[in-house]
XYZ file of C-alpha atoms in Angstrom:
723
model
C -23.374 0.928 -3.471
C -26.570 -0.739 -4.338
C -27.346 -3.710 -6.681
C -24.658 -6.329 -8.054
C -22.784 -6.529 -11.208
C -24.167 -9.334 -13.272
C -21.617 -11.924 -14.716
C -22.376 -11.452 -18.250
C -20.147 -10.818 -20.977
C -16.986 -12.898 -22.133
C -14.409 -11.078 -19.938
C -16.357 -11.468 -16.698
C -17.319 -15.313 -17.036
C -15.354 -17.539 -14.385
C -13.299 -19.523 -16.688
C -13.447 -23.249 -16.316
C -9.920 -24.235 -14.774
C -10.579 -28.298 -15.113
C -8.454 -28.777 -11.931
C -5.567 -27.079 -13.563
C -4.967 -24.691 -10.696
C -3.114 -27.477 -8.986
C -0.903 -27.860 -11.912
C 2.489 -26.074 -11.290
C 3.331 -25.920 -15.143
C -0.332 -24.137 -15.941
C 0.373 -21.518 -13.262
C 3.904 -20.606 -14.528
C 3.096 -20.747 -18.431
C -0.573 -20.110 -18.752
C -2.520 -16.921 -19.849
C -2.469 -14.744 -16.727
C -5.809 -13.282 -17.640
C -7.454 -16.533 -18.120
C -6.022 -17.812 -15.036
C -7.287 -14.649 -12.904
C -10.655 -15.109 -14.455
C -10.869 -18.655 -13.184
C -9.656 -18.073 -9.730
C -13.207 -17.823 -8.371
C -14.053 -21.054 -9.522
C -11.204 -22.828 -7.143
C -12.708 -25.507 -4.982
C -10.983 -27.514 -2.400
C -8.112 -26.919 -0.012
C -5.491 -27.397 -2.831
C -7.049 -25.032 -5.458
C -8.111 -22.511 -2.775
C -4.699 -22.114 -1.612
C -3.149 -22.021 -5.293
C -5.757 -19.393 -5.997
C -4.374 -17.186 -2.872
C -0.692 -17.847 -3.835
C -1.442 -16.491 -7.484
C -3.642 -13.361 -6.489
C -0.966 -12.761 -3.937
C 1.203 -11.001 -6.781
C -1.316 -11.217 -9.753
C -0.251 -7.790 -10.663
C 3.200 -8.946 -11.383
C 2.199 -12.026 -13.553
C 0.036 -10.143 -15.915
C 3.151 -8.387 -17.532
C 5.877 -10.863 -16.468
C 7.453 -13.532 -18.455
C 7.336 -17.371 -17.315
C 10.830 -17.079 -15.717
C 9.766 -14.022 -13.393
C 6.408 -15.940 -12.745
C 8.194 -18.943 -11.671
C 10.237 -17.070 -9.312
C 7.509 -15.174 -7.645
C 4.960 -17.821 -7.476
C 7.447 -19.958 -5.839
C 8.349 -17.121 -3.183
C 4.553 -16.559 -2.502
C 3.814 -20.354 -2.335
C 6.749 -20.393 0.413
C 5.049 -17.205 2.334
C 1.967 -18.828 2.235
C 3.516 -21.854 3.932
C 3.273 -24.639 1.420
C 6.840 -25.438 0.640
C 5.665 -28.551 -1.524
C 3.981 -26.077 -3.898
C 7.061 -23.978 -4.007
C 9.351 -26.563 -4.854
C 7.003 -28.055 -7.554
C 6.882 -24.654 -9.104
C 10.447 -23.969 -9.173
C 10.901 -26.996 -10.974
C 8.718 -26.223 -13.667
C 11.098 -25.623 -16.929
C 11.135 -22.339 -18.507
C 12.955 -20.640 -21.615
C 15.962 -19.217 -19.730
C 14.976 -15.508 -19.843
C 17.397 -14.932 -17.138
C 19.969 -16.640 -14.876
C 18.302 -18.332 -12.053
C 20.729 -19.521 -9.374
C 18.308 -19.591 -6.369
C 15.484 -21.720 -5.061
C 13.164 -20.291 -2.147
C 13.976 -22.383 0.907
C 11.511 -20.394 3.200
C 9.902 -17.076 3.634
C 7.689 -15.117 6.015
C 4.112 -13.995 5.423
C 3.342 -11.196 7.365
C 1.880 -8.892 5.073
C -0.148 -11.416 3.082
C -4.009 -11.376 3.089
C -6.067 -14.318 1.231
C -8.987 -11.496 0.675
C -6.690 -9.632 -1.550
C -8.069 -10.029 -5.290
C -6.017 -7.725 -7.287
C -3.281 -5.374 -6.643
C -3.030 -2.968 -9.557
C 0.027 -0.708 -9.959
C 0.004 2.789 -10.787
C 3.018 5.072 -12.011
C 2.813 7.380 -8.952
C 0.955 7.760 -5.441
C -2.846 7.398 -5.183
C -4.222 10.830 -4.538
C -7.741 10.082 -5.121
C -10.172 6.774 -5.360
C -13.472 6.082 -6.745
C -15.906 3.251 -7.758
C -18.848 3.024 -9.716
C -21.067 0.526 -11.619
C -22.337 1.382 -15.234
C -24.490 -1.214 -17.218
C -23.101 -4.407 -16.631
C -19.317 -3.406 -15.381
C -18.157 -2.500 -12.052
C -15.119 0.037 -12.241
C -12.369 1.554 -10.001
C -10.768 4.779 -10.810
C -7.663 6.054 -9.325
C -6.071 9.401 -9.547
C -2.351 10.063 -9.154
C -0.224 12.690 -7.883
C 1.547 12.628 -11.357
C -1.746 14.136 -12.821
C -2.749 10.585 -14.625
C -6.146 8.761 -14.366
C -6.199 5.087 -14.272
C -9.838 2.782 -14.373
C -9.881 -1.169 -13.977
C -12.687 -3.766 -14.351
C -13.453 -4.754 -10.929
C -14.759 -8.384 -11.963
C -11.072 -9.230 -13.645
C -8.802 -6.806 -12.530
C -8.298 -5.699 -16.146
C -7.751 -2.129 -17.410
C -10.384 -0.325 -18.450
C -10.388 2.316 -21.410
C -7.154 4.636 -21.739
C -5.370 6.402 -19.321
C -5.626 9.793 -18.940
C -3.124 12.600 -18.407
C -5.651 14.663 -16.465
C -3.548 17.917 -15.716
C 0.015 18.899 -14.920
C -0.352 18.527 -11.312
C -1.690 15.733 -8.746
C -5.206 14.731 -9.330
C -6.251 16.433 -5.698
C -10.042 15.537 -6.163
C -11.974 13.307 -8.042
C -15.720 12.043 -8.650
C -17.245 9.638 -10.967
C -20.599 9.645 -13.022
C -22.377 8.509 -15.982
C -22.949 10.582 -18.714
C -25.180 9.269 -21.628
C -24.533 6.043 -20.800
C -20.473 6.537 -20.557
C -18.585 6.562 -17.468
C -16.762 9.413 -16.907
C -14.697 11.004 -14.125
C -14.505 14.459 -12.822
C -11.223 16.006 -11.629
C -10.442 19.418 -9.944
C -7.421 21.152 -8.933
C -6.183 24.761 -8.150
C -5.872 25.801 -11.903
C -9.255 26.723 -11.416
C -11.072 24.331 -13.911
C -12.961 21.317 -13.466
C -12.786 18.712 -16.232
C -14.726 15.914 -17.435
C -13.054 13.050 -18.877
C -14.497 9.923 -20.995
C -12.794 6.955 -19.335
C -13.286 4.579 -22.142
C -11.538 6.751 -24.814
C -9.315 8.862 -22.514
C -10.680 12.081 -23.910
C -11.620 15.508 -22.400
C -15.496 15.763 -22.740
C -15.875 19.439 -21.353
C -14.785 21.964 -18.465
C -16.421 24.092 -16.165
C -15.016 26.474 -13.424
C -15.848 28.581 -10.475
C -15.474 32.418 -10.511
C -11.993 33.999 -11.617
C -10.845 34.316 -8.093
C -11.770 30.981 -7.078
C -11.083 27.106 -7.610
C -12.478 23.873 -6.702
C -10.921 22.318 -3.561
C -13.503 19.329 -2.906
C -15.804 17.594 -5.768
C -18.769 14.904 -5.222
C -21.251 13.683 -7.633
C -24.863 12.690 -7.435
C -27.814 12.542 -9.477
C -30.884 15.304 -9.418
C -34.192 14.614 -10.909
C -32.596 11.898 -13.057
C -29.630 13.994 -14.393
C -26.027 13.535 -13.375
C -24.552 16.529 -11.493
C -20.959 17.428 -9.821
C -21.100 19.271 -6.654
C -17.920 21.255 -6.122
C -16.832 23.092 -2.852
C -14.982 26.124 -3.745
C -12.445 28.245 -1.767
C -14.673 31.281 -1.905
C -16.884 29.556 0.580
C -19.724 28.653 -2.027
C -20.665 25.044 -3.301
C -21.574 24.757 -7.096
C -23.690 22.133 -8.595
C -22.988 21.679 -12.202
C -25.387 19.753 -14.655
C -22.840 17.517 -16.519
C -25.102 16.947 -19.557
C -25.258 21.091 -20.411
C -21.427 21.689 -19.616
C -20.844 22.555 -23.320
C -23.687 25.254 -22.903
C -21.889 27.151 -20.423
C -24.817 27.065 -18.055
C -24.943 28.685 -14.820
C -24.622 26.455 -11.862
C -26.437 26.104 -8.869
C -24.880 27.992 -5.722
C -24.972 27.237 -2.185
C -23.601 29.740 0.174
C -22.277 27.443 2.848
C -19.383 29.314 4.144
C -15.989 27.573 4.584
C -16.499 23.999 4.145
C -13.615 21.512 5.159
C -15.040 18.447 3.802
C -17.961 17.555 1.160
C -20.140 14.472 0.317
C -23.328 13.406 -1.187
C -26.265 11.248 -0.146
C -29.969 10.852 -0.290
C -32.223 11.971 2.498
C -35.849 11.408 2.473
C -35.638 10.576 -1.365
C -33.906 13.821 -1.963
C -30.601 14.285 -3.124
C -28.593 16.402 -0.567
C -25.084 17.446 -0.197
C -23.233 17.112 3.614
C -20.701 19.709 4.291
C -18.490 19.941 7.397
C -17.502 23.324 9.236
C -15.628 24.446 12.263
C -17.972 26.024 14.893
C -15.576 28.958 15.614
C -13.371 29.266 12.369
C -10.990 31.856 13.605
C -10.395 30.269 16.781
C -10.299 26.762 16.363
C -7.776 24.195 14.646
C -9.424 22.772 11.807
C -7.927 19.600 12.327
C -8.531 19.107 15.828
C -11.460 21.504 16.708
C -15.044 20.898 17.186
C -17.126 20.550 13.945
C -20.415 20.932 12.776
C -22.289 19.098 9.735
C -24.675 21.050 7.416
C -27.194 19.551 4.997
C -28.016 21.065 1.834
C -31.072 19.988 -0.745
C -29.553 19.833 -4.330
C -32.617 20.325 -5.910
C -33.664 23.849 -4.217
C -30.212 24.949 -2.825
C -31.795 25.427 0.672
C -30.099 24.313 4.075
C -32.126 21.417 5.836
C -30.589 22.503 9.100
C -27.304 21.750 10.844
C -27.003 18.520 12.527
C -26.946 18.657 16.314
C -30.396 21.004 15.881
C -32.583 18.179 15.886
C -35.957 19.055 14.148
C -39.351 18.200 15.379
C -40.098 15.641 12.804
C -37.231 13.522 11.492
C -37.599 12.579 8.012
C -38.695 9.101 7.258
C -36.358 6.932 5.255
C -37.733 4.574 2.447
C -34.725 2.058 3.167
C -34.953 1.412 6.898
C -33.201 -2.048 6.530
C -30.149 -0.665 4.684
C -30.550 -3.769 2.329
C -28.504 -2.901 -0.698
C -27.656 -6.502 -1.898
C -31.202 -6.293 -4.430
C -30.936 -5.016 -7.792
C -31.112 -1.284 -7.878
C -33.520 1.196 -9.572
C -31.079 3.939 -10.485
C -32.034 6.883 -12.806
C -30.680 7.632 -16.193
C -28.696 5.669 -18.742
C -26.373 3.232 -17.569
C -28.027 2.897 -14.146
C -25.230 4.584 -12.314
C -24.442 3.548 -8.840
C -21.553 5.303 -6.987
C -19.660 4.999 -4.028
C -18.329 7.651 -1.515
C -14.967 9.032 -2.313
C -14.023 11.406 0.375
C -11.972 14.371 -0.604
C -9.204 15.669 1.985
C -8.849 19.289 2.372
C -6.205 18.762 5.215
C -4.322 15.677 6.530
C -6.603 13.193 8.260
C -9.699 14.998 8.119
C -12.704 13.554 5.941
C -16.338 13.075 5.522
C -17.893 10.061 4.269
C -21.543 9.055 3.172
C -23.252 6.682 1.206
C -24.914 8.463 -1.768
C -26.182 5.202 -3.370
C -28.734 4.509 -0.707
C -30.648 6.190 2.091
C -28.321 4.872 4.899
C -28.813 7.655 7.130
C -25.338 7.381 8.499
C -22.128 9.771 7.842
C -18.584 9.617 9.341
C -16.264 12.202 9.946
C -12.664 12.485 11.602
C -10.130 14.833 12.623
C -6.615 14.023 13.480
C -7.391 12.137 17.073
C -11.234 11.249 16.842
C -14.040 9.538 14.710
C -17.523 10.975 14.826
C -20.754 9.283 13.912
C -23.476 11.183 12.693
C -27.185 9.905 12.232
C -28.561 12.053 9.365
C -32.065 11.097 9.912
C -32.429 12.470 13.328
C -29.602 14.970 12.854
C -27.498 14.423 15.746
C -24.392 12.764 16.704
C -24.506 8.967 17.812
C -22.469 8.318 20.785
C -19.218 9.597 21.842
C -16.222 9.990 19.576
C -13.872 7.423 19.196
C -9.996 7.663 19.461
C -8.166 6.812 16.441
C -4.809 7.997 15.217
C -4.300 9.549 11.784
C -7.344 8.419 10.038
C -6.881 9.462 6.531
C -9.964 8.660 4.588
C -12.960 6.158 4.858
C -16.099 5.121 3.036
C -19.632 4.026 4.488
C -21.261 1.128 3.184
C -23.924 -1.586 4.243
C -22.265 -5.017 4.591
C -24.703 -7.991 4.959
C -27.552 -5.731 6.011
C -25.272 -4.187 8.799
C -24.128 -0.421 8.297
C -20.317 -0.458 8.303
C -17.260 2.139 7.723
C -13.949 1.253 6.029
C -11.455 3.395 7.730
C -7.534 3.892 6.361
C -5.012 5.568 8.451
C -1.766 6.990 7.608
C 0.234 3.794 9.024
C -1.272 0.311 9.537
C -3.841 -1.907 7.977
C -7.357 -0.708 6.878
C -9.987 -1.350 9.338
C -13.710 -2.369 8.903
C -15.973 -1.228 11.709
C -19.462 -1.630 12.487
C -21.690 1.431 12.618
C -22.168 3.096 14.807
C -20.286 1.360 17.482
C -16.981 1.468 15.781
C -16.448 -2.147 17.130
C -14.113 -4.291 14.560
C -16.524 -5.967 11.904
C -14.013 -7.775 9.899
C -10.166 -8.651 10.495
C -8.087 -5.805 9.316
C -6.847 -5.814 5.679
C -3.090 -5.683 5.521
C -0.823 -5.243 2.372
C -0.295 -1.892 1.484
C 3.194 -0.625 1.886
C 2.483 3.059 2.674
C -0.094 5.189 3.849
C -3.820 4.493 2.440
C -5.220 7.895 0.729
C -8.501 6.582 -0.698
C -11.219 3.882 -0.334
C -14.380 2.763 -1.709
C -16.882 -0.085 -1.571
C -18.573 -2.116 -4.388
C -20.792 -5.250 -4.552
C -19.515 -7.235 -7.831
C -20.946 -10.767 -8.564
C -22.607 -10.962 -5.048
C -19.090 -10.080 -3.238
C -18.611 -7.364 -1.224
C -15.506 -5.536 -2.568
C -13.271 -3.008 -0.818
C -11.115 -0.936 -2.996
C -7.987 1.084 -1.743
C -5.264 3.317 -2.820
C -2.113 4.915 -1.506
C 1.159 5.889 -1.343
C 2.764 2.806 -2.499
C 1.523 3.172 -5.952
C -0.977 0.434 -6.012
C -4.810 0.214 -5.852
C -5.845 -2.962 -4.116
C -9.212 -4.871 -4.236
C -10.398 -6.894 -1.260
C -12.804 -9.573 -1.080
C -14.646 -8.708 2.341
C -16.528 -12.048 2.277
C -13.498 -14.251 2.082
C -11.572 -16.073 4.704
C -8.643 -14.137 6.459
C -6.380 -17.117 6.437
C -5.807 -20.002 3.903
C -3.164 -22.116 5.801
C -0.487 -22.015 8.151
C 2.742 -19.894 7.361
C 5.700 -18.233 9.159
C 5.038 -14.807 10.308
C 7.237 -12.060 11.478
C 7.226 -8.686 11.923
C 3.765 -6.578 12.188
C 5.077 -3.900 10.051
C 8.334 -3.369 7.774
C 11.449 -5.181 7.827
C 14.034 -2.104 8.039
C 17.290 -4.375 8.438
C 18.614 -7.672 7.902
C 22.046 -9.423 8.869
C 23.411 -12.948 9.452
C 25.475 -14.340 12.217
C 26.576 -17.826 13.572
C 25.329 -18.444 16.986
C 26.268 -21.830 18.810
C 27.150 -23.406 15.488
C 24.127 -22.538 13.558
C 23.403 -19.734 10.840
C 20.910 -17.216 11.913
C 19.331 -14.271 10.372
C 18.594 -11.452 12.273
C 15.962 -8.686 11.541
C 14.799 -5.260 12.718
C 11.473 -3.758 12.056
C 9.437 -0.577 12.153
C 7.679 -2.236 14.781
C 10.719 -1.675 17.041
C 11.104 -5.636 17.349
C 14.445 -7.528 16.900
C 14.048 -11.076 15.868
C 16.426 -14.010 15.547
C 15.331 -16.753 12.989
C 16.920 -20.188 12.118
C 18.130 -20.373 8.662
C 16.770 -23.853 8.328
C 12.973 -22.564 8.324
C 12.122 -23.759 11.813
C 10.980 -20.332 12.735
C 11.864 -17.587 15.345
C 14.659 -18.099 18.249
C 12.737 -17.180 21.158
C 11.049 -13.884 21.999
C 12.176 -10.830 20.184
C 15.160 -8.671 21.696
C 13.425 -5.970 23.874
C 14.715 -2.517 24.574
C 13.911 -0.172 21.517
C 10.832 1.557 21.748
C 10.439 2.589 17.987
C 11.586 1.583 14.513
C 15.131 -0.082 14.460
C 16.674 1.693 11.661
C 20.187 0.186 11.695
C 21.566 -3.192 12.753
C 24.761 -5.371 11.956
C 26.627 -8.347 13.292
C 29.985 -9.147 14.053
C 32.386 -11.024 16.168
C 33.873 -9.244 19.354
C 36.282 -10.944 21.689
C 35.148 -14.268 19.970
C 31.593 -13.819 20.523
C 28.914 -13.082 18.378
C 27.534 -9.687 18.768
C 24.778 -7.444 17.369
C 24.712 -3.602 17.342
C 21.400 -2.093 16.850
C 20.128 1.661 16.552
C 16.583 2.860 16.960
C 14.975 5.465 14.556
C 13.533 8.082 16.671
C 15.904 8.357 19.907
C 19.125 7.302 17.945
C 20.022 4.909 20.943
C 22.526 2.397 20.059
C 22.489 -1.161 21.945
C 25.070 -4.094 21.895
C 23.801 -7.420 22.323
C 25.562 -10.668 23.041
C 23.634 -13.170 20.647
C 24.549 -16.107 22.394
C 23.248 -15.147 25.744
C 20.823 -12.770 24.360
C 21.952 -10.178 26.862
C 22.124 -6.601 26.572
C 26.051 -5.475 26.874
C 25.137 -1.663 27.052
C 23.265 1.161 25.213
C 24.603 4.749 24.563
C 22.851 7.614 22.629
C 23.903 8.313 19.286
C 25.184 11.670 20.168
C 27.838 10.218 22.394
C 28.490 7.126 20.392
C 28.175 7.954 16.832
C 28.096 10.731 14.160
C 24.190 11.579 13.018
C 25.620 11.173 9.357
C 26.161 7.381 9.616
C 23.773 5.307 7.316
C 24.968 1.941 8.859
C 27.169 -0.023 11.123
C 29.607 -2.656 10.203
C 32.445 -5.121 12.174
C 35.841 -4.487 10.875
C 38.765 -6.583 12.443
C 36.738 -7.317 15.559
C 35.723 -3.648 16.021
C 32.143 -2.094 15.390
C 32.314 0.906 12.794
C 29.835 3.300 11.396
C 29.820 4.335 7.815
C 28.461 7.626 6.326
C 26.715 7.882 2.876
C 29.658 9.350 1.483
C 31.730 5.998 2.216
C 33.709 7.379 5.469
C 34.515 4.827 8.186
C 34.612 5.966 11.838
C 35.791 3.527 14.356
C 33.446 3.545 17.160
C 35.985 2.385 19.641
C 39.140 4.321 18.974
C 36.937 7.669 17.942
C 38.726 8.118 14.654
C 38.065 7.776 10.920
C 39.897 4.826 9.337
C 40.428 3.614 5.808
C 40.326 5.459 2.497
C 36.984 7.135 1.320
C 35.762 5.603 -2.151
C 35.475 7.882 -5.116
C 31.505 7.485 -5.214
C 28.664 8.295 -2.694
C 25.900 6.112 -1.876
C 27.416 3.495 0.585
C 25.374 0.323 0.729
C 27.596 -2.131 2.971
C 31.197 -2.495 4.251
C 31.974 -6.511 4.634
C 35.109 -8.696 4.556
C 35.600 -10.462 1.009
C 38.745 -12.805 0.534
C 40.150 -11.298 3.695
C 40.075 -7.538 2.600
C 37.493 -5.157 3.898
C 35.415 -3.844 0.949
C 32.952 -1.017 0.301
C 29.851 -1.409 -1.637
C 28.558 2.001 -3.137
C 25.630 2.907 -5.931
C 24.603 6.184 -6.993
C 21.476 6.475 -9.218
C 22.230 4.697 -12.644
C 25.955 4.404 -12.304
C 25.932 0.920 -11.057
C 27.430 -0.942 -7.923
C 31.136 -0.245 -7.031
C 33.258 -2.605 -5.419
C 36.170 -0.617 -3.393
C 39.046 -1.706 -1.166
C 38.799 -0.082 2.224
C 42.511 -0.020 2.816
C 43.703 1.483 -0.314
C 40.582 3.042 -2.041
C 41.131 0.930 -5.216
C 38.279 -0.230 -7.317
C 38.305 -4.014 -7.222
C 35.735 -4.891 -9.925
C 34.181 -3.233 -13.126
C 30.894 -1.352 -12.611
C 28.201 -3.882 -11.778
C 25.224 -2.728 -13.914
C 21.621 -4.039 -14.539
C 19.164 -2.131 -11.981
C 17.153 0.419 -13.636
C 16.486 2.399 -10.458
C 17.942 3.467 -7.240
C 20.005 0.262 -5.503
C 18.900 0.224 -1.792
C 20.706 -2.600 -0.410
C 23.897 -4.830 -1.123
C 26.107 -7.549 0.312
C 29.289 -9.801 -0.547
C 29.798 -13.275 -0.091
C 31.382 -16.643 -1.785
C 29.414 -18.951 -4.134
C 30.939 -22.215 -5.208
C 34.467 -20.659 -4.336
C 33.796 -17.471 -6.155
C 33.479 -14.053 -4.625
C 30.366 -12.552 -5.476
C 28.213 -9.424 -4.968
C 24.451 -9.175 -4.631
C 22.277 -5.715 -4.579
C 18.898 -5.136 -4.513
C 16.595 -2.390 -6.101
C 13.507 -1.905 -8.433
C 12.077 -5.154 -6.709
C 14.821 -7.532 -7.995
C 18.161 -8.839 -6.565
C 21.160 -9.151 -8.874
C 24.222 -11.034 -8.275
C 27.720 -10.602 -9.789
C 30.896 -12.402 -9.997
C 33.181 -9.942 -7.677
C 36.474 -10.793 -9.998
C 35.128 -10.258 -13.623
C 31.696 -8.166 -13.133
C 29.869 -10.853 -14.944
C 26.096 -11.180 -13.910
C 25.437 -14.527 -12.268
C 21.571 -14.555 -11.716
C 18.583 -12.293 -11.020
C 15.914 -12.907 -8.878
C 12.472 -10.978 -8.787
C 10.345 -9.889 -5.584
C 6.704 -8.632 -5.298
C 7.515 -5.770 -3.097
C 10.141 -3.272 -2.552
C 13.866 -4.701 -1.531
C 14.588 -3.223 2.188
C 17.389 -5.190 2.890
C 19.608 -8.026 2.248
C 22.611 -10.098 3.366
C 24.548 -13.137 2.554
C 24.761 -16.051 5.107
C 28.189 -17.673 6.008
C 27.212 -20.771 4.068
C 26.210 -19.063 0.899
C 22.394 -18.641 1.469
C 20.809 -15.256 0.429
C 18.593 -13.476 2.822
C 16.305 -10.818 1.551
C 13.952 -8.218 3.348
C 11.169 -7.164 1.141
C 8.053 -5.326 2.223
C 7.223 -6.626 5.715
C 8.837 -10.060 5.059
C 11.860 -11.800 4.737
C 13.080 -14.753 2.377
C 16.080 -17.259 2.536
C 17.060 -18.559 -1.180
C 19.450 -21.528 -1.359
C 21.818 -22.145 -4.324
C 20.082 -24.161 -7.148
C 22.273 -27.315 -7.305
């Protein structure tokens, strides 16, 4: 993207904070919009840390009350390693919006990245993403699987315009443009209609379509002779170019007979707007995902092909911008000075094409399921050998401080920033998304190079690529998601044991001193089940790997593996979790049936509700927790099947984890769902407290001393009772 976003306008000015960023009361009670606008003005180590803490869950603070903000800010301060700030935030007085019996004792910060500026929640998975700059405003636009469109101001993170219900199905392809000075989004899908939307008003401006027996599978935007156009690759092997200004006149589009195109992008070549398409060399014989590909370049003015890449011309074109300097003011055409970032569209999983249509940077990047290719559009040849890369979903090409770069996102793991054409890492990986990233784009706003990403975790995230990776020392843990949490007593000390999708089993001291030794070896893939119990008087851990279903048993004192067996020999495949009953390990199914792993028989009485969450000992009795949709959490006696408490209600979505324990001599039940943890008195069913988290709850348990241990996102937190 060429040019920068000016900082004019009241909503885009850096608000003077006057040193208030170090005031916990202002962070809890201040207007989130004003605080977020002032974070760029942070100076000094304390203010920089406070700014990073606030940005970590800024999407929560915008719509939350002071009570929820206090909880999440204290948690994020602990995740950043600053317990003093966490304690000071927890002491801020708030109007009692909810019971709050906990304070954060410590937390890990595995998925923190101080370069994160905003996390912008959306109601469904992000399927397409684009950025643009119009007049004095940079925008990010996301299309979701529920058919909605959403836009945000990149300078402030605030919503722009009105959300759009673009179509009945998913927004499968998306492009942005400027029409008569207005930012617009263009969407397409299998209903044969391409729609143009006014992003400010949320209104439909016009439509166009392919032939009756065809539909648009890929979209890209461009400017041809000063007029905005949208380019669509159709399933009838034709690429069509529509003039957005004449849609209402139903003018005939320019047609390019390209043959089957698996991907599409636009750029500028030798001063002329072009479309770039990707094709399989042998369509009938080659797998489109893993097969060899050819890139072809098409003139958007004449409709003629300029020659397939790898067919090197005698005289390569001369570029007007050989230094790729895109930090200067742009000279875009048309009203609004529109400048667009590439938005690769997926025709098949892990198959994309990325160019930079905002400047004459002669680089293109393509990928299949296993390799990334770099192309030089000026010489029309592939650069170097393909680089191995697993499950790359999408990418964007840009220039980062005069160096060509690509932002690449995979189905699993962080977003990478690579130098072109070497594909060497140019910046540390961007970490924080909780699921696959489906769209990436780039922008330069107020002199800062920003990356925008969106994916299956229902969020759009904005990153400052010029920022520092770390802001402070902090506890770090799993490299990926925490999939299980349990507690035990080892050598007289309370510990928490965590399993993760990184295949590691870690043991932590509950006093916050960090991990106890190296992770336990053994599993080669995600650990999906784990529980601790006492067997023959010794603390023992039972774990199961997700892929090979191998069960392993460990002595937590000696850290020795006792034995391991395959699930087919040792358990039922319908088992949802393990537990310990009367010194014996058992498996519990989703229906709440309990299988004694030693005696190989069913025990106890099956509860009258599905959705088993936990099997634990409460006041000397073995009890089962269940929860099904919106029916609340139920507590059952394993021996008799008796319901021991009224339904425990409060969660508004699926409950994923539960536990029991004792607090101030009272039996209690805790359960986690919809990013909150609730606690009830098990005797009366009365709610005791609620704690809000910024990420999905993945597991929880109560320590023997009453502390609450919660796995959320890729991290864990320990909450102590507020005295």
